[in-house]
Amino acid sequence: MDVVRVIPLGGAGEIGRNCTVVEYGEDLILIDCGLSFPNEEMLGVDIVIPDFSYVLENKERLRGIFLTHAHEDHVGALPYLLPKVSCPVYGSEFTLALVRAKLEERIDLTAVDLRVFKGREAIEAGEFKVEPIRITHSIPETFCMAVRTPHGIVLFTADFKFDFTPVDNKLTDMARLAALGEEGVLVLLSDSTNVERAGWSPSERIVTHGLRKYFLESPGRVLLTTFASNIHRMQQVIDVAAETGRKVAVAGRRMEQTIDICGRMGYLKIPVGVKVPLEEVHQMEPAKVVILTTGSQGEPLSALVQMSKEEYGRLRIQPGDTILYSARPIPGNEAAIWRTVNRLFRIGARVIYDGPTPIHVSGHGYQEELKMMINLTRPFYLAPVHGEPRHQHLYLEIARGMGYPDHRLFMIEDGHPLTMDPETAWLGEPVHTGRVLVDNGGHAGVSEEVLRDRYNLANDGVVSVTIAVDTEVGEVVGDPVITTKGYSGPPHAVDRLIESVWDAITGMKQQDLRDIDQIRHVVTDVVRRTIHRHTQLRPLVVTAIVEI
């Protein structure tokens, strides 16, 4: 009998890059297709996407891609997968509107089959039936995915919280989740991001109070930065601005694009006269202005980061401006965010990033909400995702406290299949997976070797060795020339380099001195070892052989 396999290609043991294969027999589907952001060591890398090798090896079996919501860590890798596969992509009307705008920048949309679903609609995909179920999160139209398989229901919570007073008044479909629990859920793959936080997460609506406080008390312009996809937060900014007599302008292409799409589709309600072009704020009284801006995560090309460097041509930060950080840092972005905050303070702005009156709440549920999801759906197996190992570990400890035995709990990792038959479940043999690095030009496939070279170059500089060789007779012509850039080792180390290079060359056979690749390999190796022995540095070594 065939088994059901759930294979995370990303998002298990990490936050971001959410992408999971569900497989049975000759059919497989993909739940989400997201990206993550680089850490400080990934120089020149813009985004990180899953390695899709397993999907591409089985692309004739791929029956569909199902999107839980429109956040980048769930949909951002689609432009890199869709040109290589042919299958329907399912999402809500809102999710697909944002996806369509993103895809238009990179691929031909006429070749993409985008299909809109509605909550509780059963979608057939080979042996599977997939049912989206509405859940509350920090973006409209977020859906759990109940995947019916021949062995039972595989339920993906997506990112979720139980918000009983959501900004759009669209509540979680708790009745349907409870009905699935009555029917029997085989395995629950649950968000675990906020498992370290006790109690219940605050409702998104409480942000209104913080916004009102700062809009009223700030004597100058207010700039608020949040994710370009946080539609509920933007709606509250617009509502409070209208209430307090301020006009709203927007800085940042992605945010402008999102607001335009949401306004046209009715997901944002913008009173007449409240939104104004950014170019007009210069003529307005500062106390009458609010500016929504990108840059909450310290992204180098974002509007707020450029303002902090005084390089944004459309707007300059002024003394008296108040900047509100209405977003939680994504792990790995903290250093870039603090650099931006410090620059803003130096310019003369007041920056609010924490305080007793919240201007941000998380879209991910706290401990009691995670327990509530378990109690509603009553899964047989539990496997936390969308969290780092510490989050997964604590989630499983909580589940044990709720009476779950160890043989029904799984701490899954990227590439490791959770395999289930009618009797039991186990972790199967890993499939090939990993991370693919995409550079600032949008080109996927920056190798670990290139990344290491960039890291060494940034930290220890470059040492260049030029050697002239007569390859016909197999001898070196003249002395080796060594130049350095960004290298901070002691001068005597360079002198020792010349001695080491000469010793290496004179020790080579005449026939080896006719082989340019062999000379380059020997010289590069001896330069690296000599520098590290005398300085503990690892600069990038470039050896150039000039044929005479």
Coordinates of C-alpha atoms in Angstrom, one line a residue, residues 1-6 149 151-152 154 186-187 380-382 406-410 417-428:
M1 CA 0.0 0.0 0.0
D2 CA 1.2 3.5 -0.8
V3 CA 2.2 5.8 2.0
V4 CA 1.5 9.5 2.5
R5 CA 4.7 11.6 2.7
V6 CA 4.9 15.2 3.9
T149 CA -5.5 11.7 1.6
H151 CA -4.9 7.7 5.0
G152 CA -6.6 10.8 6.5
V154 CA -3.2 16.4 6.6
L186 CA -4.2 12.5 10.8
V187 CA -1.5 15.1 11.3
F380 CA -3.5 12.0 15.9
Y381 CA 0.1 13.2 15.0
L382 CA 1.6 16.6 15.7
D406 CA 6.2 10.6 22.1
H407 CA 5.4 8.2 19.3
R408 CA 2.8 10.7 18.0
L409 CA 5.1 13.7 18.1
F410 CA 7.5 14.6 15.3
P417 CA 9.8 13.1 5.0
L418 CA 7.1 12.5 7.6
T419 CA 5.8 9.2 6.3
M420 CA 2.5 7.7 7.3
D421 CA 0.5 4.5 6.5
P422 CA -2.8 3.4 8.1
E423 CA -0.9 2.0 11.2
T424 CA 2.0 4.2 12.0
A425 CA 4.2 7.2 11.1
W426 CA 8.0 7.6 10.9
L427 CA 10.7 9.9 9.5
G428 CA 11.8 8.5 6.1

